[in-house]
Short mmCIF file of C-alpha atoms and ligand atoms in Angstrom, two decimals:
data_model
loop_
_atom_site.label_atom_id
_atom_site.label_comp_id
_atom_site.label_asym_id
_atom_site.label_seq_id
_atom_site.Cartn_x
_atom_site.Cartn_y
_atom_site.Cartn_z
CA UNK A 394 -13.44 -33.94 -137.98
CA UNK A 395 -12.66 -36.60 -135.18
CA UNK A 396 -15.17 -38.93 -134.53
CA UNK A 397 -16.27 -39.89 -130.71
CA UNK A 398 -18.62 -42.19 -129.85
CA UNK A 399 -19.79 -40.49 -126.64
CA UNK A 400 -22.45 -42.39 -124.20
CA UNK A 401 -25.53 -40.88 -121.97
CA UNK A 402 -26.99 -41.09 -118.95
CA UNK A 403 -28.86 -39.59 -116.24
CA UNK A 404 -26.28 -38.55 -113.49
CA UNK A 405 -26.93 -39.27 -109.78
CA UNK A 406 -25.74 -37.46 -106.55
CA UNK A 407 -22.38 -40.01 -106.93
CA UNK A 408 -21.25 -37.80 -110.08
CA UNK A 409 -21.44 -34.18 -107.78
CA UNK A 410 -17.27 -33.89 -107.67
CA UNK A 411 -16.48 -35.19 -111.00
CA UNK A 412 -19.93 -32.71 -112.67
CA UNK A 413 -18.42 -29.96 -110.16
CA UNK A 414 -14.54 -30.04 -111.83
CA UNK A 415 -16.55 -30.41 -115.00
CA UNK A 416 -18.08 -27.18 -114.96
CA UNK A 417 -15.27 -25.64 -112.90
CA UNK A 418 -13.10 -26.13 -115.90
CA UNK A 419 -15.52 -25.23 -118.71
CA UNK A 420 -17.03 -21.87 -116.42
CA UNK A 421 -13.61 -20.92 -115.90
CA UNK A 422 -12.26 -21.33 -119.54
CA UNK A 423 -15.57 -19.31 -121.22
CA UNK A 424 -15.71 -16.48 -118.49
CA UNK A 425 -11.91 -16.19 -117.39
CA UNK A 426 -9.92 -14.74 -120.50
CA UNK A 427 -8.26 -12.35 -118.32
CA UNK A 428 -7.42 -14.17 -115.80
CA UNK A 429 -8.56 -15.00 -112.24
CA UNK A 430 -10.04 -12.43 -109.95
CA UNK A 431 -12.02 -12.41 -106.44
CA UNK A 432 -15.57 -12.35 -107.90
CA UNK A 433 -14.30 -15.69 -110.08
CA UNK A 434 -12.73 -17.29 -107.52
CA UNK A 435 -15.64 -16.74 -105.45
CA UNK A 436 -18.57 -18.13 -107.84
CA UNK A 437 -16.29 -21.19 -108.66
CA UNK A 438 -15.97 -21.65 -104.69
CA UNK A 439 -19.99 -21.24 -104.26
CA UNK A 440 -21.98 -21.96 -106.96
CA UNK A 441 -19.72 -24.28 -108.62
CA UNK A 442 -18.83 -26.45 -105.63
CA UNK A 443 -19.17 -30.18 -105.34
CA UNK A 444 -22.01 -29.72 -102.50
CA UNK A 445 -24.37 -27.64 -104.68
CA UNK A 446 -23.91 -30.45 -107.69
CA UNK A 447 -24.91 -32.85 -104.86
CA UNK A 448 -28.10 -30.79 -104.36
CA UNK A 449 -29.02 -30.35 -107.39
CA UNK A 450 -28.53 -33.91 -108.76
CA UNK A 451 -31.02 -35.08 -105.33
CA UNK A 452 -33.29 -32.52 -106.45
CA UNK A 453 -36.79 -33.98 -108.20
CA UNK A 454 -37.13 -30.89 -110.19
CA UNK A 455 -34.03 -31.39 -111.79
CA UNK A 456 -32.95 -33.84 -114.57
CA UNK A 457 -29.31 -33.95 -115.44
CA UNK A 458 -28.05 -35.81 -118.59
CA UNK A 459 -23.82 -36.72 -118.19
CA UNK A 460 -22.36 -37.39 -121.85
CA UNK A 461 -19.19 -39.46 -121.70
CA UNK A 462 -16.26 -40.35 -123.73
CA UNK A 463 -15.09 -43.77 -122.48
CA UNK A 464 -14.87 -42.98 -118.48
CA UNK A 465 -14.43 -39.74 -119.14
CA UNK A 466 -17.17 -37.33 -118.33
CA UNK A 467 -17.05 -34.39 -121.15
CA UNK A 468 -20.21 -32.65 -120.99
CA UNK A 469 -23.35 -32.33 -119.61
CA UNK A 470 -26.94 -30.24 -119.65
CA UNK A 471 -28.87 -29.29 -116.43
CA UNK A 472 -32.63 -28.83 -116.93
CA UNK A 473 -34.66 -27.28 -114.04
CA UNK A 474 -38.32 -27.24 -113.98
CA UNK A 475 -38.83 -25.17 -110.49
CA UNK A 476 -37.20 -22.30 -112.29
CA UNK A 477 -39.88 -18.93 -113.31
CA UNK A 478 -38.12 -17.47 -116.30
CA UNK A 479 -37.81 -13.56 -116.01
CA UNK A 480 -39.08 -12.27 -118.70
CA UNK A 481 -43.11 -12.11 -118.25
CA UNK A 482 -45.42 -14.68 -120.57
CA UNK A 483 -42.32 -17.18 -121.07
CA UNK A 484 -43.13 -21.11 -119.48
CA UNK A 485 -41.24 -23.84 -119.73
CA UNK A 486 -38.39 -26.00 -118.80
CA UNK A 487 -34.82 -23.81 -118.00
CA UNK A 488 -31.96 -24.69 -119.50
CA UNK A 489 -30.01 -23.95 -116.39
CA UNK A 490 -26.51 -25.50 -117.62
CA UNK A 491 -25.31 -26.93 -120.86
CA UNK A 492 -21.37 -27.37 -120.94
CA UNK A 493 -18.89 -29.36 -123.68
CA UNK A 494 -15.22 -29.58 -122.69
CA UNK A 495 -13.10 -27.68 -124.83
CA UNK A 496 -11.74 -30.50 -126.88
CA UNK A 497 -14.92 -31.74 -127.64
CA UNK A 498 -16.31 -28.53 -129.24
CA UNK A 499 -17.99 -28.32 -132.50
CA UNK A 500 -18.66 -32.50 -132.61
CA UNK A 501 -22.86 -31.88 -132.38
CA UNK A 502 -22.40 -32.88 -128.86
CA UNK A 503 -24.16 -29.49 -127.34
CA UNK A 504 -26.97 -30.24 -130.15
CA UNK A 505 -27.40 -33.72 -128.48
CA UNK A 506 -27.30 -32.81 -125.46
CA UNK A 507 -30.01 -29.89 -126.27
CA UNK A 508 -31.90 -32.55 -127.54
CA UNK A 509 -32.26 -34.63 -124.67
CA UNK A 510 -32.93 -31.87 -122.73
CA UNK A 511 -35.99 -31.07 -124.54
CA UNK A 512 -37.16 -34.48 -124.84
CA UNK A 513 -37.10 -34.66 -120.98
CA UNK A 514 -39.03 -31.46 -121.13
CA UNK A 515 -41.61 -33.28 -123.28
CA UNK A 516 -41.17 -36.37 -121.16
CA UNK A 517 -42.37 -34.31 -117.81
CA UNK A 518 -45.38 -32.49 -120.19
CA UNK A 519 -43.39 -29.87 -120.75
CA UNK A 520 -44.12 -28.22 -124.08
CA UNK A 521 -41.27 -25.25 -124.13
CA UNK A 522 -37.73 -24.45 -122.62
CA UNK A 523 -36.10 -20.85 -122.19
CA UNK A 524 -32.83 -20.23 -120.75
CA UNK A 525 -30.14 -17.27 -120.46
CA UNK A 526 -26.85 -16.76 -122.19
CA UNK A 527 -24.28 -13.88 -120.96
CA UNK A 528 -24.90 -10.97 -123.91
CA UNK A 529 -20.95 -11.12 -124.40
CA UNK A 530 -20.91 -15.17 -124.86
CA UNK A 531 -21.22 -15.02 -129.20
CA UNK A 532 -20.25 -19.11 -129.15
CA UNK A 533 -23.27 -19.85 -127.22
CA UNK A 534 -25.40 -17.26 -128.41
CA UNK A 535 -25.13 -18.74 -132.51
CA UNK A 536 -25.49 -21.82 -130.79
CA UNK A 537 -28.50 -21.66 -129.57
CA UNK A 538 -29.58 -19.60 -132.52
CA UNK A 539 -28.56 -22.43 -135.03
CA UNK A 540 -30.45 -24.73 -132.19
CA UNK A 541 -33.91 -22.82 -132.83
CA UNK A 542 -34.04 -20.62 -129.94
CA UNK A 543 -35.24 -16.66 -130.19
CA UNK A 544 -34.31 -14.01 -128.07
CA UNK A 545 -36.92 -13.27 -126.00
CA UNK A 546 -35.54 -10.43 -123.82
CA UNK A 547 -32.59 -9.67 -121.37
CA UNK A 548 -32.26 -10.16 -117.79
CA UNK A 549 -29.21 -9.37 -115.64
CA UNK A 550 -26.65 -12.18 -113.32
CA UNK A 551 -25.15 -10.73 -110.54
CA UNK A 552 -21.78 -12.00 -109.04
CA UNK A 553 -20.29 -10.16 -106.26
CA UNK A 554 -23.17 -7.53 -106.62
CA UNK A 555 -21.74 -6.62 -110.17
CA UNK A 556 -24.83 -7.18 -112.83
CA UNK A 557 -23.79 -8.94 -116.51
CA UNK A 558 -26.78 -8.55 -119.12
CA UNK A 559 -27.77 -12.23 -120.22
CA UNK A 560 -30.03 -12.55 -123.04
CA UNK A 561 -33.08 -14.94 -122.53
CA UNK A 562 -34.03 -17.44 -125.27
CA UNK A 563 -36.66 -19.56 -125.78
CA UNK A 564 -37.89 -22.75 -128.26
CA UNK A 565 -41.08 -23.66 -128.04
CA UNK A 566 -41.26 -27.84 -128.96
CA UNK A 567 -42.78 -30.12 -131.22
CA UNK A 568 -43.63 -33.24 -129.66
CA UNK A 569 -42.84 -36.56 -131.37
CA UNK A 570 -43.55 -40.23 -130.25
CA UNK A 571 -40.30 -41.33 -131.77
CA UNK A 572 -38.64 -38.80 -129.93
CA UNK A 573 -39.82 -39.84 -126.32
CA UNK A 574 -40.02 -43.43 -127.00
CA UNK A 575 -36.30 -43.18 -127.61
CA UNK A 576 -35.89 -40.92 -124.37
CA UNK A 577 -35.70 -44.25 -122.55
CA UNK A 578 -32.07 -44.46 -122.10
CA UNK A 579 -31.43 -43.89 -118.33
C1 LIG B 140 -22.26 -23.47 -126.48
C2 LIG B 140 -21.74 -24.92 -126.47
C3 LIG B 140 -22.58 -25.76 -125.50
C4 LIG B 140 -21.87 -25.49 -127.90
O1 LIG B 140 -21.47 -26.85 -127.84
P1 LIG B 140 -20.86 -27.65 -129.11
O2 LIG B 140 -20.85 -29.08 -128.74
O3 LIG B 140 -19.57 -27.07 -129.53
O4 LIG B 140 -21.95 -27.33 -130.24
P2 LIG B 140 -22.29 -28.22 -131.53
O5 LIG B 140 -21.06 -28.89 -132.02
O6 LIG B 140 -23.46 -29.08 -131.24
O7 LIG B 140 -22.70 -27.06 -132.57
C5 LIG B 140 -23.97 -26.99 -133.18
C6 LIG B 140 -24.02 -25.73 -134.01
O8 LIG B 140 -23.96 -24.57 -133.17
C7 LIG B 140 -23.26 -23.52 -133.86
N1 LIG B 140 -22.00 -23.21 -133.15
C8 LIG B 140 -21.40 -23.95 -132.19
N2 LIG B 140 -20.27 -23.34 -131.77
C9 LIG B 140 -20.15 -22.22 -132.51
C10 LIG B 140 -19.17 -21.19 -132.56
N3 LIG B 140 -18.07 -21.21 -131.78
N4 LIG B 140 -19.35 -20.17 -133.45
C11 LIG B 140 -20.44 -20.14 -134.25
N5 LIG B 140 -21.41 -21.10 -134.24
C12 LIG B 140 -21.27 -22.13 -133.38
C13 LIG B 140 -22.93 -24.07 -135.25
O9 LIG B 140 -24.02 -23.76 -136.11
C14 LIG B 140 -22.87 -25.56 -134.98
O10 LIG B 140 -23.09 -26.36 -136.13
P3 LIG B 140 -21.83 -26.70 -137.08
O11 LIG B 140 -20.69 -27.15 -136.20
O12 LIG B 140 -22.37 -27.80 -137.97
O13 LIG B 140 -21.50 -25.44 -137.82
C15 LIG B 140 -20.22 -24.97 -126.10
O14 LIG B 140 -19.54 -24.02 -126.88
C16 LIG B 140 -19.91 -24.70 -124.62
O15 LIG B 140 -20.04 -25.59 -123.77
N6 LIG B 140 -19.46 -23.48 -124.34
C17 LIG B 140 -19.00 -23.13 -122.98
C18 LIG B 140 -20.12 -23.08 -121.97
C19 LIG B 140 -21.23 -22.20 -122.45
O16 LIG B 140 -21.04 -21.07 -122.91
N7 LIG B 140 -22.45 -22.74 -122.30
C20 LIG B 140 -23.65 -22.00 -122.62
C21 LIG B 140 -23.86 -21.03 -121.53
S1 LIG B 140 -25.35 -20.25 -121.65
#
């Protein structure tokens, strides 16, 4: 297995266009096997787009960690702690994004970048974190399995009025001083 040293940091409004190609490129590489149709090309145009990143990263309920391979950005993790998770009784911190660049798969870097996600959970007091994974998306879903995260329930996305069952998954965390007092990298 290659070896890359890749770097962290907290991303700031100034990342929005590189984050947005980012996820452009990793959204439409996991969801668009078949090719590209209207209700794609649509999500990639909204919900993708370099002013929603810019939102998001000036947003104080949202903390998003940029990993790097030289100046290359090559994946990231979006944690949002406005979010109310759908299924009833489950708290916490959502996992609202967590993409690796295909070349870059299967180096620990989505573990990493799991991890300091849930260490700025703890950070904010936040002592769980739930998120939702398309019910067709197997890589992520043994992922996050093999990351320590249970199915909780299902919930349903909508694009273009067309609903996609998502499982919901949840951890709930063990706290460490070691863990936050390394946290401090921003
Ligand atoms: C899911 C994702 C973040 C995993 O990132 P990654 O950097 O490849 O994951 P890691 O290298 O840290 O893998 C950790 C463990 O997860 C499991 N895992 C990861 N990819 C897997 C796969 N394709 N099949 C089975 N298990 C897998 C393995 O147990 C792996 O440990 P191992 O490599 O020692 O066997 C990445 O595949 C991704 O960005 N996918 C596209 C976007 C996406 O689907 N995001 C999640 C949406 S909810």
């Amino acid at each position: 297995m290659t070896t890359v040293d890749f770097a962290y940091r907290r991303a700031s409004p100034a990342d929005a266009l590189v984050l947005s190609t980012l996820a452009t490129q990793v959204f439409l590489d996991t969801y668009a096997t078949n090719g590209i149709n209207p209700d794609l090309a649509k999500e990639v145009a909204t919900v993708y787009s370099p002013e929603v990143f810019q939102s998001r990263l000036g947003a104080a309920s949202i903390d998003l960690v940029v990993a790097s391979a030289g100046e290359y950005a090559v994946g990231f993790v979006d944690v949002d702690f406005a979010t109310t998770c759908p299924v009833e009784g489950v708290r916490g911190a959502e996992v609202f994004r967590l993409y690796v660049q295909r070349p870059f798969l299967r180096m620990g870097l989505g573990r990493l970048l799991m991890s300091k996600a849930e260490t700025l959970a703890l950070c904010r007091g936040v002592g769980s974190v739930w998120l939702t994974a398309w019910s067709g998306n197997h890589r992520a879903l043994s992922f996050y399995k093999s990351v320590g995260y249970q199915d909780v329930g299902d919930t349903e996305y909508v694009i273009e009025g067309k609903s996609y069952e998502n499982r919901v998954l949840s951890r709930r965390l063990a706290s460490s001083g070691a863990d936050l007092e390394r946290s401090n990298w921003s």
